[in-house]
Amino acid sequence: MVEYRDILEKSKKDALYGREISPPHVKKDKCIGCGLCVDICAALVFELREKKSEVIYGEKCNACGHCWAICSEEAVTQPQVITTTSLRPGSEPAVSADSLQLLIRERRSVRLFNDNAVSKEDLIKIINAGRYAPTSSNRQAVNYIVLSNQQKISKLRSSVENFMEKTFKMMENRAIAFFYKMKYGPLAVDLLRHYAINYQILKTRKEKKAYFPLPFGSAVIIVHSQSFDSLAQFNCAIALYNCSLMAHSMGLGSCFMGFVQIGINMDKKIKHWLDIPKGNQAYGAMVIGHPNVKYRRLVERKEPNIRWL
Ligand SMILES: Cc1cc2nc3c(=O)[nH]c(=O)nc-3n(C[C@H](O)[C@H](O)[C@H](O)COP(=O)(O)O)c2cc1C
Ligand code: SF4
Ligand code: SF4
């Protein structure tokens, strides 16, 4: 068997995590040997020896902080997770199930905004909601690009429009459409044509409001991550969804922008302009602004398709 310690050199681990992670430390005099840190650590860093917790595989720590968060004796520390906040988990979850369910249902895509700018402070607050989303192996490899300058947002909009127009045009070519169907499945072209119709209708409207592919919001947040990681997409998606919930709770509106995401990844010029590293892909884009609308009613969605095994 290959000794994992040969593989997990410190430099490689730092590169994989994009940050330095120190091993945890156990204060033996405080440890009562309850074994909770041993059981909770998914990286299997500790072992209980002579009724005290001991750090055996410190280099495997991913700084999730579970050991520090769970120890009743404050006997275990991990430098990267110690927080200065005085906030603590309450005896009950911070939000009731009913409130959370309502928040989830209240959050709707907002595409109509007024001209008020979203402050940098608020954008940081929103991104901090993404920051505390879980990530696979706690890699925290979700990166954010924020466009809050209207000229840059316009440039992004027109670049994505150009990309879309080219793509829709290609679908008029039967050979290319056939190739697309073969590559992406029988409904791929129909879906693109469906979007093409929406785009054509909007183009004919004089007043540009809920504009496709990018409405007139105050800011755009793009999340990107390394494409070698097959969980990067999931990590980015949940982080951005957290951001959208936070935006809603702050009285702001947001909408995920699928075509912006696709345009960035498929048009090298856009990706280059945004300075997204070569090995990275955009896994989400979201427009944010002050809503010009208020939804008065909740809506129904279809019953979930569940297969119980
Ligand atoms: C996409 C994704 C995949 C994950 N896969 C695993 C897994 O296979 N096994 C596991 O124990 N934890 C898994 N986790 C949990 C992460 O390790 C965990 O979210 C991270 O360490 C941060 O801890 P927290 O969720 O307690 O904040 C996964 C998390 C995400 C977001
Ligand atoms: S959780 Fe704390 S007290 Fe319990 S074994 Fe670990 S370090 Fe010791
Ligand atoms: S911070 Fe997480 S991974 Fe590191 S030792 Fe503690 S529980 Fe294990």
Tab-separated table of C-alpha atoms and ligand atoms in Angstrom:
chain	number	residue	atom	x	y	z
A	1	MET	CA	0.000	0.000	0.000
A	2	VAL	CA	1.244	3.495	-0.808
A	3	GLU	CA	1.909	5.405	2.359
A	4	TYR	CA	-0.497	8.360	2.154
A	5	ARG	CA	2.033	10.614	3.851
A	6	ASP	CA	4.209	10.329	0.711
A	7	ILE	CA	1.326	11.611	-1.388
A	8	LEU	CA	0.075	14.336	0.888
A	9	GLU	CA	3.143	16.564	0.909
A	10	LYS	CA	2.510	19.851	2.633
A	11	SER	CA	3.088	21.921	-0.504
A	12	LYS	CA	0.600	19.803	-2.467
A	13	LYS	CA	-1.947	20.070	0.292
A	14	ASP	CA	-1.555	23.857	0.473
A	15	ALA	CA	-2.024	24.012	-3.317
A	16	LEU	CA	-5.084	21.777	-3.149
A	17	TYR	CA	-6.660	23.883	-0.432
A	18	GLY	CA	-5.415	27.224	-1.727
A	19	ARG	CA	-4.438	28.138	1.807
A	20	GLU	CA	-2.216	26.933	4.577
A	21	ILE	CA	-3.873	24.655	7.091
A	22	SER	CA	-2.222	23.980	10.425
A	23	PRO	CA	-2.768	20.807	12.416
A	24	PRO	CA	-5.007	21.052	15.481
A	25	HIS	CA	-3.549	21.116	18.951
A	26	VAL	CA	-4.817	19.292	22.051
A	27	LYS	CA	-4.134	20.729	25.492
A	28	LYS	CA	-3.605	17.501	27.360
A	29	ASP	CA	-4.166	19.060	30.779
A	30	LYS	CA	-7.671	20.141	29.782
A	31	CYS	CA	-8.680	16.991	27.873
A	32	ILE	CA	-11.069	14.698	29.790
A	33	GLY	CA	-10.819	11.925	27.209
A	34	CYS	CA	-14.482	11.966	26.177
A	35	GLY	CA	-13.451	10.964	22.639
A	36	LEU	CA	-15.893	13.299	20.896
A	37	CYS	CA	-13.198	14.939	18.754
A	38	VAL	CA	-12.004	11.479	17.662
A	39	ASP	CA	-15.486	10.524	16.522
A	40	ILE	CA	-16.475	13.844	14.954
A	41	CYS	CA	-13.340	14.399	12.859
A	42	ALA	CA	-14.113	13.198	9.322
A	43	ALA	CA	-10.419	13.569	8.457
A	44	LEU	CA	-9.555	11.004	11.189
A	45	VAL	CA	-6.882	13.210	12.712
A	46	PHE	CA	-7.152	12.087	16.353
A	47	GLU	CA	-6.836	8.926	18.362
A	48	LEU	CA	-7.597	8.367	22.018
A	49	ARG	CA	-4.461	7.191	23.773
A	50	GLU	CA	-4.244	6.697	27.511
A	51	LYS	CA	-7.582	8.478	27.910
A	52	LYS	CA	-6.376	11.622	26.169
A	53	SER	CA	-6.986	12.776	22.636
A	54	GLU	CA	-3.843	12.845	20.542
A	55	VAL	CA	-3.189	14.391	17.136
A	56	ILE	CA	-1.892	11.515	14.982
A	57	TYR	CA	-2.522	12.641	11.405
A	58	GLY	CA	-2.390	16.413	11.857
A	59	GLU	CA	-1.493	16.990	8.212
A	60	LYS	CA	-4.886	15.602	7.149
A	61	CYS	CA	-6.793	18.372	8.929
A	62	ASN	CA	-9.062	20.356	6.573
A	63	ALA	CA	-9.866	23.066	9.126
A	64	CYS	CA	-13.561	22.256	9.334
A	65	GLY	CA	-13.462	23.191	13.022
A	66	HIS	CA	-15.740	20.427	14.250
A	67	CYS	CA	-13.271	19.406	16.986
A	68	TRP	CA	-12.945	22.975	18.278
A	69	ALA	CA	-16.688	23.533	18.076
A	70	ILE	CA	-17.614	20.367	19.954
A	71	CYS	CA	-15.122	20.105	22.818
A	72	SER	CA	-16.777	20.993	26.140
A	73	GLU	CA	-13.378	21.625	27.739
A	74	GLU	CA	-11.940	23.969	25.105
A	75	ALA	CA	-9.076	21.495	25.012
A	76	VAL	CA	-8.654	21.419	21.245
A	77	THR	CA	-7.775	24.332	19.008
A	78	GLN	CA	-7.212	24.783	15.294
A	79	PRO	CA	-5.768	28.185	14.338
A	80	GLN	CA	-7.731	28.753	11.117
A	81	VAL	CA	-11.167	28.245	12.660
A	82	ILE	CA	-10.996	30.193	15.893
A	83	THR	CA	-13.499	32.973	15.433
A	84	THR	CA	-13.574	36.371	17.064
A	85	THR	CA	-17.345	36.584	16.952
A	86	SER	CA	-19.183	36.456	20.233
A	87	LEU	CA	-22.086	34.749	18.450
A	88	ARG	CA	-22.765	31.179	19.491
A	89	PRO	CA	-25.172	28.537	18.284
A	90	GLY	CA	-28.363	28.856	20.315
A	91	SER	CA	-30.073	26.015	22.146
A	92	GLU	CA	-32.577	25.973	19.269
A	93	PRO	CA	-31.785	26.519	15.571
A	94	ALA	CA	-31.712	30.256	14.814
A	95	VAL	CA	-34.713	30.070	12.484
A	96	SER	CA	-37.782	27.878	12.895
A	97	ALA	CA	-38.668	25.355	10.195
A	98	ASP	CA	-41.806	27.325	9.347
A	99	SER	CA	-39.880	30.607	9.001
A	100	LEU	CA	-37.253	28.964	6.840
A	101	GLN	CA	-39.877	27.340	4.640
A	102	LEU	CA	-41.554	30.723	4.202
A	103	LEU	CA	-38.226	32.422	3.406
A	104	ILE	CA	-37.465	29.754	0.802
A	105	ARG	CA	-40.870	30.219	-0.808
A	106	GLU	CA	-40.766	34.016	-0.600
A	107	ARG	CA	-37.485	34.119	-2.502
A	108	ARG	CA	-38.393	34.525	-6.134
A	109	SER	CA	-36.365	35.537	-9.136
A	110	VAL	CA	-36.427	39.305	-9.425
A	111	ARG	CA	-35.785	40.782	-12.870
A	112	LEU	CA	-37.233	44.256	-12.429
A	113	PHE	CA	-35.088	46.666	-10.463
A	114	ASN	CA	-35.036	50.354	-9.662
A	115	ASP	CA	-31.899	52.437	-10.199
A	116	ASN	CA	-30.717	52.441	-6.584
A	117	ALA	CA	-27.272	50.983	-6.151
A	118	VAL	CA	-26.587	48.090	-3.800
A	119	SER	CA	-23.817	49.256	-1.490
A	120	LYS	CA	-20.466	47.512	-1.321
A	121	GLU	CA	-21.195	46.791	2.332
A	122	ASP	CA	-24.395	44.962	1.407
A	123	LEU	CA	-22.636	43.038	-1.364
A	124	ILE	CA	-20.023	41.873	1.131
A	125	LYS	CA	-22.772	40.824	3.540
A	126	ILE	CA	-24.374	38.810	0.742
A	127	ILE	CA	-21.092	37.158	-0.227
A	128	ASN	CA	-20.462	36.299	3.411
A	129	ALA	CA	-23.599	34.139	3.223
A	130	GLY	CA	-21.852	32.207	0.441
A	131	ARG	CA	-18.662	32.055	2.452
A	132	TYR	CA	-20.345	30.026	5.202
A	133	ALA	CA	-21.924	27.525	2.822
A	134	PRO	CA	-20.426	24.041	3.074
A	135	THR	CA	-17.810	22.970	0.532
A	136	SER	CA	-16.516	19.498	-0.293
A	137	SER	CA	-13.530	18.606	1.924
A	138	ASN	CA	-13.932	22.124	3.299
A	139	ARG	CA	-11.758	23.348	0.418
A	140	GLN	CA	-13.572	26.691	0.317
A	141	ALA	CA	-12.507	27.034	-3.302
A	142	VAL	CA	-15.438	29.200	-4.399
A	143	ASN	CA	-14.233	32.480	-5.942
A	144	TYR	CA	-16.381	35.549	-6.491
A	145	ILE	CA	-16.289	38.254	-9.139
A	146	VAL	CA	-18.488	41.278	-8.482
A	147	LEU	CA	-19.437	43.733	-11.198
A	148	SER	CA	-21.000	46.839	-9.707
A	149	ASN	CA	-19.942	49.330	-12.333
A	150	GLN	CA	-22.771	49.918	-14.832
A	151	GLN	CA	-20.420	50.249	-17.796
A	152	LYS	CA	-18.858	46.891	-17.025
A	153	ILE	CA	-22.275	45.303	-16.518
A	154	SER	CA	-23.350	46.697	-19.913
A	155	LYS	CA	-20.236	45.263	-21.488
A	156	LEU	CA	-20.982	41.858	-19.968
A	157	ARG	CA	-24.584	42.101	-21.206
A	158	SER	CA	-23.613	42.944	-24.770
A	159	SER	CA	-20.861	40.292	-24.854
A	160	VAL	CA	-23.307	37.619	-23.718
A	161	GLU	CA	-25.864	38.894	-26.240
A	162	ASN	CA	-23.318	38.539	-29.031
A	163	PHE	CA	-22.550	35.022	-27.913
A	164	MET	CA	-26.257	34.161	-27.767
A	165	GLU	CA	-26.983	35.589	-31.180
A	166	LYS	CA	-24.170	33.519	-32.665
A	167	THR	CA	-25.450	30.389	-30.918
A	168	PHE	CA	-29.061	30.944	-32.003
A	169	LYS	CA	-27.893	31.562	-35.563
A	170	MET	CA	-25.977	28.289	-35.503
A	171	MET	CA	-29.180	26.463	-34.586
A	172	GLU	CA	-30.651	27.599	-37.908
A	173	ASN	CA	-28.003	25.504	-39.631
A	174	ARG	CA	-29.413	21.987	-39.877
A	175	ALA	CA	-26.027	20.253	-39.819
A	176	ILE	CA	-24.916	22.107	-36.685
A	177	ALA	CA	-28.309	21.568	-35.046
A	178	PHE	CA	-27.989	17.847	-35.788
A	179	PHE	CA	-24.501	17.795	-34.275
A	180	TYR	CA	-25.867	19.566	-31.176
A	181	LYS	CA	-28.647	17.008	-30.838
A	182	MET	CA	-26.141	14.179	-31.074
A	183	LYS	CA	-23.847	15.765	-28.518
A	184	TYR	CA	-26.309	17.159	-25.971
A	185	GLY	CA	-29.446	15.057	-26.502
A	186	PRO	CA	-32.642	15.371	-28.531
A	187	LEU	CA	-34.150	18.269	-26.564
A	188	ALA	CA	-31.030	20.470	-26.525
A	189	VAL	CA	-31.832	22.295	-29.752
A	190	ASP	CA	-35.506	22.737	-28.828
A	191	LEU	CA	-34.454	24.345	-25.566
A	192	LEU	CA	-32.115	26.750	-27.355
A	193	ARG	CA	-34.796	27.633	-29.914
A	194	HIS	CA	-37.230	28.263	-27.067
A	195	TYR	CA	-34.776	30.812	-25.608
A	196	ALA	CA	-34.180	32.265	-29.068
A	197	ILE	CA	-37.891	33.099	-29.386
A	198	ASN	CA	-37.878	34.900	-26.014
A	199	TYR	CA	-34.818	36.820	-27.052
A	200	GLN	CA	-36.383	37.866	-30.372
A	201	ILE	CA	-39.563	39.076	-28.643
A	202	LEU	CA	-37.616	41.113	-26.096
A	203	LYS	CA	-35.486	42.666	-28.832
A	204	THR	CA	-38.605	44.100	-30.448
A	205	ARG	CA	-39.726	45.824	-27.235
A	206	LYS	CA	-38.851	49.480	-27.046
A	207	GLU	CA	-38.517	49.653	-23.290
A	208	LYS	CA	-35.848	47.352	-22.003
A	209	LYS	CA	-36.954	46.136	-18.591
A	210	ALA	CA	-36.755	42.479	-17.559
A	211	TYR	CA	-34.017	42.081	-20.053
A	212	PHE	CA	-32.794	38.706	-21.258
A	213	PRO	CA	-29.943	37.611	-20.904
A	214	LEU	CA	-29.103	40.058	-18.097
A	215	PRO	CA	-31.662	42.330	-16.420
A	216	PHE	CA	-30.784	45.858	-15.327
A	217	GLY	CA	-29.668	45.238	-11.775
A	218	SER	CA	-27.174	47.115	-9.680
A	219	ALA	CA	-24.578	44.339	-9.514
A	220	VAL	CA	-23.656	40.936	-10.882
A	221	ILE	CA	-21.956	38.223	-8.850
A	222	ILE	CA	-20.153	35.427	-10.678
A	223	VAL	CA	-18.833	32.350	-8.885
A	224	HIS	CA	-16.010	30.321	-10.372
A	225	SER	CA	-13.893	27.412	-9.281
A	226	GLN	CA	-11.412	24.825	-10.510
A	227	SER	CA	-12.864	22.477	-13.103
A	228	PHE	CA	-10.633	19.533	-12.087
A	229	ASP	CA	-12.849	19.233	-9.007
A	230	SER	CA	-16.005	17.382	-9.959
A	231	LEU	CA	-17.779	18.872	-6.943
A	232	ALA	CA	-16.876	22.484	-7.807
A	233	GLN	CA	-20.201	23.053	-9.519
A	234	PHE	CA	-22.153	21.895	-6.492
A	235	ASN	CA	-19.999	23.951	-4.113
A	236	CYS	CA	-20.500	27.112	-6.164
A	237	ALA	CA	-24.216	26.488	-6.573
A	238	ILE	CA	-24.968	26.211	-2.885
A	239	ALA	CA	-22.777	29.210	-2.075
A	240	LEU	CA	-24.619	31.349	-4.620
A	241	TYR	CA	-27.987	30.099	-3.423
A	242	ASN	CA	-27.036	31.172	0.116
A	243	CYS	CA	-26.243	34.599	-1.366
A	244	SER	CA	-29.653	34.779	-3.008
A	245	LEU	CA	-31.421	33.943	0.266
A	246	MET	CA	-29.368	36.556	2.093
A	247	ALA	CA	-30.167	39.153	-0.579
A	248	HIS	CA	-33.861	38.397	-0.175
A	249	SER	CA	-33.684	38.654	3.610
A	250	MET	CA	-32.102	42.113	3.148
A	251	GLY	CA	-35.000	43.301	0.997
A	252	LEU	CA	-32.992	42.948	-2.206
A	253	GLY	CA	-33.872	40.952	-5.294
A	254	SER	CA	-31.741	38.561	-7.295
A	255	CYS	CA	-31.913	36.160	-10.202
A	256	PHE	CA	-29.561	33.426	-11.415
A	257	MET	CA	-28.335	34.097	-14.933
A	258	GLY	CA	-27.890	30.871	-16.864
A	259	PHE	CA	-26.953	32.409	-20.183
A	260	VAL	CA	-24.344	34.636	-18.577
A	261	GLN	CA	-22.762	31.543	-17.017
A	262	ILE	CA	-22.855	29.618	-20.302
A	263	GLY	CA	-21.557	32.620	-22.259
A	264	ILE	CA	-18.600	33.079	-19.919
A	265	ASN	CA	-17.603	29.435	-20.238
A	266	MET	CA	-18.124	29.105	-23.975
A	267	ASP	CA	-16.797	32.450	-25.155
A	268	LYS	CA	-13.097	32.679	-24.365
A	269	LYS	CA	-13.110	36.450	-24.832
A	270	ILE	CA	-15.641	36.990	-22.037
A	271	LYS	CA	-13.806	34.597	-19.750
A	272	HIS	CA	-10.526	36.335	-20.483
A	273	TRP	CA	-12.042	39.793	-19.926
A	274	LEU	CA	-13.276	38.657	-16.512
A	275	ASP	CA	-9.810	37.276	-15.793
A	276	ILE	CA	-11.089	33.840	-14.802
A	277	PRO	CA	-8.052	31.537	-14.574
A	278	LYS	CA	-7.594	28.953	-17.322
A	279	GLY	CA	-8.333	25.924	-15.160
A	280	ASN	CA	-11.478	27.490	-13.710
A	281	GLN	CA	-15.061	27.603	-14.904
A	282	ALA	CA	-17.944	29.879	-14.015
A	283	TYR	CA	-20.468	27.820	-12.081
A	284	GLY	CA	-23.018	30.526	-11.458
A	285	ALA	CA	-23.948	34.123	-12.150
A	286	MET	CA	-26.530	36.214	-10.348
A	287	VAL	CA	-27.899	39.703	-10.848
A	288	ILE	CA	-28.762	41.718	-7.723
A	289	GLY	CA	-30.625	44.945	-7.196
A	290	HIS	CA	-33.364	46.807	-5.388
A	291	PRO	CA	-36.623	45.265	-6.569
A	292	ASN	CA	-39.141	47.375	-8.383
A	293	VAL	CA	-41.811	44.787	-7.707
A	294	LYS	CA	-43.378	42.961	-4.795
A	295	TYR	CA	-44.765	39.485	-5.144
A	296	ARG	CA	-48.075	39.353	-3.308
A	297	ARG	CA	-48.665	35.630	-3.325
A	298	LEU	CA	-46.750	32.407	-2.900
A	299	VAL	CA	-47.000	29.912	-5.736
A	300	GLU	CA	-47.336	26.160	-5.940
A	301	ARG	CA	-44.712	23.917	-7.476
A	302	LYS	CA	-45.242	20.406	-8.757
A	303	GLU	CA	-45.084	17.587	-6.250
A	304	PRO	CA	-41.491	16.392	-5.797
A	305	ASN	CA	-40.598	13.337	-7.808
A	306	ILE	CA	-39.448	11.008	-5.038
A	307	ARG	CA	-38.556	7.362	-5.355
A	308	TRP	CA	-38.460	5.766	-1.912
A	309	LEU	CA	-36.163	2.764	-1.755
B	1	LIG	C1	-20.411	18.951	-2.470
B	1	LIG	C2	-20.071	18.437	-1.110
B	1	LIG	C3	-19.653	17.134	-0.945
B	1	LIG	C4	-19.334	16.635	0.319
B	1	LIG	N1	-18.966	15.331	0.450
B	1	LIG	C5	-18.706	14.826	1.687
B	1	LIG	C6	-18.396	13.444	1.854
B	1	LIG	O1	-18.330	12.679	0.886
B	1	LIG	N2	-18.164	12.974	3.099
B	1	LIG	C7	-18.214	13.788	4.192
B	1	LIG	O2	-17.998	13.312	5.303
B	1	LIG	N3	-18.496	15.107	4.072
B	1	LIG	C8	-18.763	15.643	2.852
B	1	LIG	N4	-19.101	16.965	2.713
B	1	LIG	C9	-19.141	17.812	3.897
B	1	LIG	C10	-17.933	18.759	3.939
B	1	LIG	O3	-16.764	18.070	4.292
B	1	LIG	C11	-18.274	19.869	4.931
B	1	LIG	O4	-19.345	20.594	4.395
B	1	LIG	C12	-17.116	20.789	5.200
B	1	LIG	O5	-16.094	20.105	5.870
B	1	LIG	C13	-17.547	21.993	6.046
B	1	LIG	O6	-18.137	21.577	7.237
B	1	LIG	P1	-19.618	22.000	7.642
B	1	LIG	O7	-20.564	21.428	6.612
B	1	LIG	O8	-19.831	21.396	8.991
B	1	LIG	O9	-19.660	23.486	7.661
B	1	LIG	C14	-19.416	17.489	1.456
B	1	LIG	C15	-19.823	18.814	1.274
B	1	LIG	C16	-20.159	19.292	0.018
B	1	LIG	C17	-20.602	20.713	-0.142
B	2	SF4	S1	-13.441	16.505	22.720
B	2	SF4	FE1	-12.057	17.665	24.041
B	2	SF4	S2	-12.170	16.648	25.979
B	2	SF4	FE2	-13.051	15.251	24.504
B	2	SF4	S3	-11.343	13.947	23.893
B	2	SF4	FE3	-11.412	15.635	22.459
B	2	SF4	S4	-10.017	17.180	23.295
B	2	SF4	FE4	-10.463	15.730	24.922
B	3	SF4	S1	-10.567	20.960	12.249
B	3	SF4	FE1	-11.860	19.345	11.371
B	3	SF4	S2	-10.467	18.135	10.117
B	3	SF4	FE2	-9.199	19.381	11.478
B	3	SF4	S3	-8.838	18.079	13.207
B	3	SF4	FE3	-10.618	19.305	13.721
B	3	SF4	S4	-12.366	18.047	13.122
B	3	SF4	FE4	-10.555	17.184	12.136
